Coordinates of N, CA and C in Angstrom, one line a residue:
X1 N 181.6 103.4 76.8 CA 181.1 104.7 77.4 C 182.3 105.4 78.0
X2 N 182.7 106.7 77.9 CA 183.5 107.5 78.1 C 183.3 107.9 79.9
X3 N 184.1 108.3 80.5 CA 184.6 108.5 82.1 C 183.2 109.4 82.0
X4 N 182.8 110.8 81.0 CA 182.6 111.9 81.4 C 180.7 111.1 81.2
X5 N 180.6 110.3 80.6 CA 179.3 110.2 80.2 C 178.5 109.3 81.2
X6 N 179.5 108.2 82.0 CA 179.4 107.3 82.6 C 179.1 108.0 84.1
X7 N 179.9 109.1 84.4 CA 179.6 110.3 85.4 C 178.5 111.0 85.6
X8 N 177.9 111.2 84.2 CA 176.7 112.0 84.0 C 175.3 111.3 84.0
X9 N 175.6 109.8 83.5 CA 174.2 109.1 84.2 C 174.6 108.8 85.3
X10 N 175.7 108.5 85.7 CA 175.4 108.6 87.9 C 174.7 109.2 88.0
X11 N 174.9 110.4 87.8 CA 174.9 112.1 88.5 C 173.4 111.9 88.2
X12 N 172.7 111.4 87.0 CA 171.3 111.8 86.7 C 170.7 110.9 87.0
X13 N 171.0 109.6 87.0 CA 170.3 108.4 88.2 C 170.3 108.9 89.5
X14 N 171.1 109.6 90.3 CA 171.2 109.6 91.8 C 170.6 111.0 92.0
X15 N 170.2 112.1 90.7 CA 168.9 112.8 90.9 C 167.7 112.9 90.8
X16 N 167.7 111.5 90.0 CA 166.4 111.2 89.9 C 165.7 110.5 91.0
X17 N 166.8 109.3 91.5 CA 166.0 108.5 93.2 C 166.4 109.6 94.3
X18 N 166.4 110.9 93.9 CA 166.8 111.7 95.0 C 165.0 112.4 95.1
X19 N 165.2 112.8 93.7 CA 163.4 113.7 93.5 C 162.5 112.6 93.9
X20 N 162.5 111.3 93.4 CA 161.3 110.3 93.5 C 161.3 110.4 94.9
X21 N 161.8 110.5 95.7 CA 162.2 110.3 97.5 C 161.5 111.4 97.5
X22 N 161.4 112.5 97.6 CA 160.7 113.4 97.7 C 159.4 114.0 97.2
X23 N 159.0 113.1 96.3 CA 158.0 113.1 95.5 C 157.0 112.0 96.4
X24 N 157.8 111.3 97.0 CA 156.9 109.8 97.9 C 157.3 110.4 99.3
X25 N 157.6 111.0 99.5 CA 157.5 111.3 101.0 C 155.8 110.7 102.0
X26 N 156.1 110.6 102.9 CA 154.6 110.5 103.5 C 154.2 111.6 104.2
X27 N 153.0 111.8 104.0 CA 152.4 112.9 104.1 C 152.1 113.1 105.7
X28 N 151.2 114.2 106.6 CA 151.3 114.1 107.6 C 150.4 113.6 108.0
X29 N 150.8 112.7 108.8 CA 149.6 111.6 109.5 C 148.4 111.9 110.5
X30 N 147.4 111.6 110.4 CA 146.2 112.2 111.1 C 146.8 110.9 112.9
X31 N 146.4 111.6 114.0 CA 147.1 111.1 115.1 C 145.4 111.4 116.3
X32 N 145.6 110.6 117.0 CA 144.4 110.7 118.1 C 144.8 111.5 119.5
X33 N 144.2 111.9 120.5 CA 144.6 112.1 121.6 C 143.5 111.8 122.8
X34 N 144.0 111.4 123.7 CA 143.3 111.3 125.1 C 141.8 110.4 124.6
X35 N 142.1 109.6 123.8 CA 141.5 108.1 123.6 C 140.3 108.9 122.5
X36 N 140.8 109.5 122.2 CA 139.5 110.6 120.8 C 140.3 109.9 119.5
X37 N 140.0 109.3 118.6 CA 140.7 108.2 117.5 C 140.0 109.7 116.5
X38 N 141.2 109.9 115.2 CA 141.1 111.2 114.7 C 139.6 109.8 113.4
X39 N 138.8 111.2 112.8 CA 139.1 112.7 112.7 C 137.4 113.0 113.7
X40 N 137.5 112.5 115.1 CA 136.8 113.1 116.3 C 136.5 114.3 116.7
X41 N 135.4 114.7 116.8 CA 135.7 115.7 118.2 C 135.0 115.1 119.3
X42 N 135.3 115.0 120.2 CA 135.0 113.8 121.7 C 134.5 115.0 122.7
X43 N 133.8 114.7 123.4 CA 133.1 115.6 125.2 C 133.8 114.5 126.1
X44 N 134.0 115.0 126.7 CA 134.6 114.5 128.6 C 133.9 115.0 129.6
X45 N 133.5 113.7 130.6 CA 133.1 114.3 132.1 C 134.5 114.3 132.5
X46 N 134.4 115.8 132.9 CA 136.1 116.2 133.7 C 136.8 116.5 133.0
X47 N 138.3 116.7 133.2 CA 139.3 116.7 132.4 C 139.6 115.9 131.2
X48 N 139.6 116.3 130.1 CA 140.1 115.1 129.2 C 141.7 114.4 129.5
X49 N 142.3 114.9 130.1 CA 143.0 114.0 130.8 C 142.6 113.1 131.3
X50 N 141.7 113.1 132.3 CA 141.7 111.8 132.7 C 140.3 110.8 132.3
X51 N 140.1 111.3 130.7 CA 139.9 110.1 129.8 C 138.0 109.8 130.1
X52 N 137.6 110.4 130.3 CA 136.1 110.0 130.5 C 135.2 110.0 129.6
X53 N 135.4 110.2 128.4 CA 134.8 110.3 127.6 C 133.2 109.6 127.7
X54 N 132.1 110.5 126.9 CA 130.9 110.2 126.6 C 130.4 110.0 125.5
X55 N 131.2 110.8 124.8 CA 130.3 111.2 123.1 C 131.6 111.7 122.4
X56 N 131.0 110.9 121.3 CA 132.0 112.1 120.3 C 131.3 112.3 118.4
X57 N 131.8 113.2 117.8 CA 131.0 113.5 116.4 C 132.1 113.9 115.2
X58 N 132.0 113.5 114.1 CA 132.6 113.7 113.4 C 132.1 114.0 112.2
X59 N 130.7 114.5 111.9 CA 130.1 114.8 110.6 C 130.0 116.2 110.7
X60 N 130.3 116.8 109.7 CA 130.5 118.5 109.7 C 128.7 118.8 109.2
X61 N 128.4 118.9 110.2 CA 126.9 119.7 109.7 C 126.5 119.9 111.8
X62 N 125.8 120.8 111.6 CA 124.8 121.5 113.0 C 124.5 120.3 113.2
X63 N 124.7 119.9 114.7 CA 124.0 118.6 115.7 C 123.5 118.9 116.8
X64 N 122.0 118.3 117.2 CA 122.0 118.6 118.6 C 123.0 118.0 119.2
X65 N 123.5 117.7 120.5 CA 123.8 116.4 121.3 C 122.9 115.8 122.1
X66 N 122.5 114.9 121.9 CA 121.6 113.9 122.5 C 121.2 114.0 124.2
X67 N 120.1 114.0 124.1 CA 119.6 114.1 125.9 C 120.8 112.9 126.5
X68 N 120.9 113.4 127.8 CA 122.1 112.7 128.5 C 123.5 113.5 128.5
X69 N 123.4 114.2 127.7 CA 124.6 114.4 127.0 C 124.7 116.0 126.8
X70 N 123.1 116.6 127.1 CA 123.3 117.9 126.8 C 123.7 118.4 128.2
X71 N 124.8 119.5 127.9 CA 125.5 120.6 129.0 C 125.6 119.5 130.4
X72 N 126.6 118.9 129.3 CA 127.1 117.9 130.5 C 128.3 118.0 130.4
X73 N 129.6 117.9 128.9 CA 130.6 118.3 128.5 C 131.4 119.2 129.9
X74 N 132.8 118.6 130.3 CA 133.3 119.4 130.6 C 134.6 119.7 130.0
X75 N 134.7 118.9 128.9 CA 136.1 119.6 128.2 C 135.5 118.6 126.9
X76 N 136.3 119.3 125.8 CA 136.6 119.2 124.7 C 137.7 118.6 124.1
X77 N 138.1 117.4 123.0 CA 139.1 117.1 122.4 C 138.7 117.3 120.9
X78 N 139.4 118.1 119.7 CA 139.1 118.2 118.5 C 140.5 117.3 117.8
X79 N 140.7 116.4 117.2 CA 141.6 115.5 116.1 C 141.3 116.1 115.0
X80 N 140.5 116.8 114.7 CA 140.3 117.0 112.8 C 141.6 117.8 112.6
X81 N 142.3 117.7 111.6 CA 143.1 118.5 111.4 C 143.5 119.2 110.5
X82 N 142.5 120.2 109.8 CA 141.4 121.0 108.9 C 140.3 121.6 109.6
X83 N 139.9 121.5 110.2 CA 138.7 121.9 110.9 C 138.3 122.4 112.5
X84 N 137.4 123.2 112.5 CA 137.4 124.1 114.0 C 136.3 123.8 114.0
X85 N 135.7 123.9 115.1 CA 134.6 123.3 115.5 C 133.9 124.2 116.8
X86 N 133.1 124.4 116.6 CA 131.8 125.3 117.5 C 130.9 124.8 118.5
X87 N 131.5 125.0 119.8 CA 130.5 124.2 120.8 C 129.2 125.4 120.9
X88 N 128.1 124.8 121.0 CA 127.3 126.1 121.1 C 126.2 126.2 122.2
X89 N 125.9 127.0 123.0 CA 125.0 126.7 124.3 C 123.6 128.0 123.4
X90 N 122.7 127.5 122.9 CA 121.8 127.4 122.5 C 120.6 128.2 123.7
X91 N 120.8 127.6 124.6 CA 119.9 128.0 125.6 C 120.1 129.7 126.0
X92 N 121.4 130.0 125.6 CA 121.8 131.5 125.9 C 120.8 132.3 124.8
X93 N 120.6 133.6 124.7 CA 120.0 134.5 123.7 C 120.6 135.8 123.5
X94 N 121.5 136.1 122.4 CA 121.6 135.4 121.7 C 122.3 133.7 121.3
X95 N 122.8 132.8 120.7 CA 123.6 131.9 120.5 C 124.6 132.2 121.2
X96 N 125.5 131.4 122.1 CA 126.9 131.9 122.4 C 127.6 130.7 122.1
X97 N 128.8 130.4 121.6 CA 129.7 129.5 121.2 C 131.2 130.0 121.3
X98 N 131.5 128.8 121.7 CA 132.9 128.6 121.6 C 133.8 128.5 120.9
X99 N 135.0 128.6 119.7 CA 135.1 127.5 118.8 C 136.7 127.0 119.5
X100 N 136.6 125.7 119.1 CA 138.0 125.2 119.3 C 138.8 125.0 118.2
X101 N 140.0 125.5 117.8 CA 141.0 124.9 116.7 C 141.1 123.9 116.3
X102 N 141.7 123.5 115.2 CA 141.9 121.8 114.8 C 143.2 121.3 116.1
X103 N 142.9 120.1 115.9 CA 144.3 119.1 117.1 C 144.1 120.0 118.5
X104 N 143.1 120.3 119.1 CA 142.8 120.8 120.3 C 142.9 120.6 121.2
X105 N 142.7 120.6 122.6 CA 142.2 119.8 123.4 C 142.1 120.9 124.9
X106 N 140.7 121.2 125.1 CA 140.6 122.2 126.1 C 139.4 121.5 126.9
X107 N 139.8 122.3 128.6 CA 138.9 121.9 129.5 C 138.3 122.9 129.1
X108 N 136.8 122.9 129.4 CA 135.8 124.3 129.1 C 135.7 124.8 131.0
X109 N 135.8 124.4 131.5 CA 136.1 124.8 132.6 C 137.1 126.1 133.2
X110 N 137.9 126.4 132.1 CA 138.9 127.4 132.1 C 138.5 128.3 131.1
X111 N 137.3 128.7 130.4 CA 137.2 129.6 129.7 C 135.1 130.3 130.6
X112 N 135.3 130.9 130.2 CA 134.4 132.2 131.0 C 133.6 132.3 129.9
X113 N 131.7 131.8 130.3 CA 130.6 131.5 129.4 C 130.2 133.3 129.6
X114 N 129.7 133.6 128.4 CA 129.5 135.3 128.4 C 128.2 136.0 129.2
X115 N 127.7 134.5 130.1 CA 126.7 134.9 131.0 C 126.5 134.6 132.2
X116 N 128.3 134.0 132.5 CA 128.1 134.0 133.7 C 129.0 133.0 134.0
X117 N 129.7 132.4 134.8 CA 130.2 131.3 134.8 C 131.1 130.7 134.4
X118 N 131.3 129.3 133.8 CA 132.0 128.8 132.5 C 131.2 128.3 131.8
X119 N 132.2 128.0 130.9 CA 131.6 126.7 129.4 C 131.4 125.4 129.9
X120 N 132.0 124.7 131.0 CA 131.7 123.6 131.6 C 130.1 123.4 131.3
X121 N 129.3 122.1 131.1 CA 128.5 121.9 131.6 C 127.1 123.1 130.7
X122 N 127.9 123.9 129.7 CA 127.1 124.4 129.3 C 126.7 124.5 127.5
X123 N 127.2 123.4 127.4 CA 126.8 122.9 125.3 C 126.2 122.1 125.2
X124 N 125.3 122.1 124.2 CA 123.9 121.3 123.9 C 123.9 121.2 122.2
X125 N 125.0 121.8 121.4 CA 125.1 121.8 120.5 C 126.7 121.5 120.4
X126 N 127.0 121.4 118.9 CA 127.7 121.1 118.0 C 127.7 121.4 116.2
X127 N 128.8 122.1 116.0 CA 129.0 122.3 114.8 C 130.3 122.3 114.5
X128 N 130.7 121.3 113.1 CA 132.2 120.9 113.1 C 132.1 121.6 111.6
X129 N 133.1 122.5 111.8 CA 133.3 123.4 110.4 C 134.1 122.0 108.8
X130 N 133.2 122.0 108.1 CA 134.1 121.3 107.2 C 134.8 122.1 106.3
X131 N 135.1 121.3 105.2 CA 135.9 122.4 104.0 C 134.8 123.2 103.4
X132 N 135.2 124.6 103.0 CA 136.3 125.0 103.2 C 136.5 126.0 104.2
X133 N 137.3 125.0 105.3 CA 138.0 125.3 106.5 C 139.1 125.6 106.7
X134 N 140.3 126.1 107.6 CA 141.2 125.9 107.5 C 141.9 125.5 109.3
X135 N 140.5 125.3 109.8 CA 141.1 124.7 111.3 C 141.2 126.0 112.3
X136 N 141.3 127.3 111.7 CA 141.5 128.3 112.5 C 140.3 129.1 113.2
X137 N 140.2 129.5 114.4 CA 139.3 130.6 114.8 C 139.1 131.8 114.5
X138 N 138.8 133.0 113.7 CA 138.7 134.1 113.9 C 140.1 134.6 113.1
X139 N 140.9 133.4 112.4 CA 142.2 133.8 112.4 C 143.3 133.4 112.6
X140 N 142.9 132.7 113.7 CA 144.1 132.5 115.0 C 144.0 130.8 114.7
X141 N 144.8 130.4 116.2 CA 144.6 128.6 116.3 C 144.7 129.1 117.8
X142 N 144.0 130.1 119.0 CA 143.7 130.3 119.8 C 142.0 129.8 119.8
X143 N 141.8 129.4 120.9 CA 140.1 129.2 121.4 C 139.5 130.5 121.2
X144 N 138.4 130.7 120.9 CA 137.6 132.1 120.5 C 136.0 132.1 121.0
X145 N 136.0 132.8 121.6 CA 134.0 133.0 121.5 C 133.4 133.7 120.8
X146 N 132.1 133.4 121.3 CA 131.3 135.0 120.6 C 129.8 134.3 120.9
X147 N 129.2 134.9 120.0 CA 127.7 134.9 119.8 C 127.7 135.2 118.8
X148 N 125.8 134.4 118.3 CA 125.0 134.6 116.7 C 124.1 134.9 116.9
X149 N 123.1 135.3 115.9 CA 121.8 135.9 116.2 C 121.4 134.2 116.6
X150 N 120.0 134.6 117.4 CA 119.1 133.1 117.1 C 118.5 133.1 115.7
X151 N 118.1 131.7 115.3 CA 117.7 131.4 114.2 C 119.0 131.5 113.2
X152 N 120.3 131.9 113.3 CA 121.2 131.8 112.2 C 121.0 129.6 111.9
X153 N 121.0 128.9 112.9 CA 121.2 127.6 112.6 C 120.0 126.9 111.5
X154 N 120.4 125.9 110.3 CA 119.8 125.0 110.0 C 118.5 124.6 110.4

């Protein structure tokens, strides 16, 4: 085999385990926070800082949350990372909800419920947007509110 040919399978062996490397990369890993194991969304009495968790859900369809549990939430953790998710206080008229971005993690206590108050203490629902989702609110990967007519839910 000649200098020039012996050169040219280097060259094309060491771009081929150059593409396969890149071809097998690992992909980005789904990760937990504040003891919420992904793909969660978790409620906290208090700060989700300091870990109190009560409940958490991970099936993308309209949920109540369970007596005990309703407008007890004082903060939110979301892990999905694809998906935004809709806290909703039901008891308001119209609907009013929250949504939180994918990889989240907010006190509801620092956001202002549209009737008064905060969000602390005030969701009784749940809705986790599945595909096709793309994790964002309104647009953004900022927290968003709003309101729905009643009756829009399942």
């Amino acid at each position: 085999m000649t200098l020039k040919r012996k050169l040219a399978a280097t060259l094309l062996t060491a771009g081929l385990a150059a593409t396969s490397g890149l071809l097998t990369a690992p992909s980005a890993s789904a990760s937990s926070m504040y003891d919420c194991s992904y793909p969660r969304v978790c409620l906290y009495d208090g700060a989700y800082s300091a870990r109190n968790l009560f409940g958490y859900f991970q099936d993308t369809y309209y949920q109540n949350i369970p007596s005990g549990g309703q407008n007890r939430a004082d903060s939110v953790v979301n892990t999905r990372n694809d998906d935004s998710v809709w806290l909703l206080d039901t008891g308001a008229s119209p609907d009013a909800y929250i949504c939180i971005p994918r990889n989240t993690a907010v006190n509801l206590g620092n956001y202002a419920h549209p009737n008064g108050g905060t969000w602390a203490n005030d969701v009784d629902t749940i809705k986790i947007w599945g595909d096709p989702d793309d994790g964002k609110c309104s647009d953004t990967f900022q927290v968003r509110q709003g309101r729905v007519k009643d009756g829009w839910r399942p």
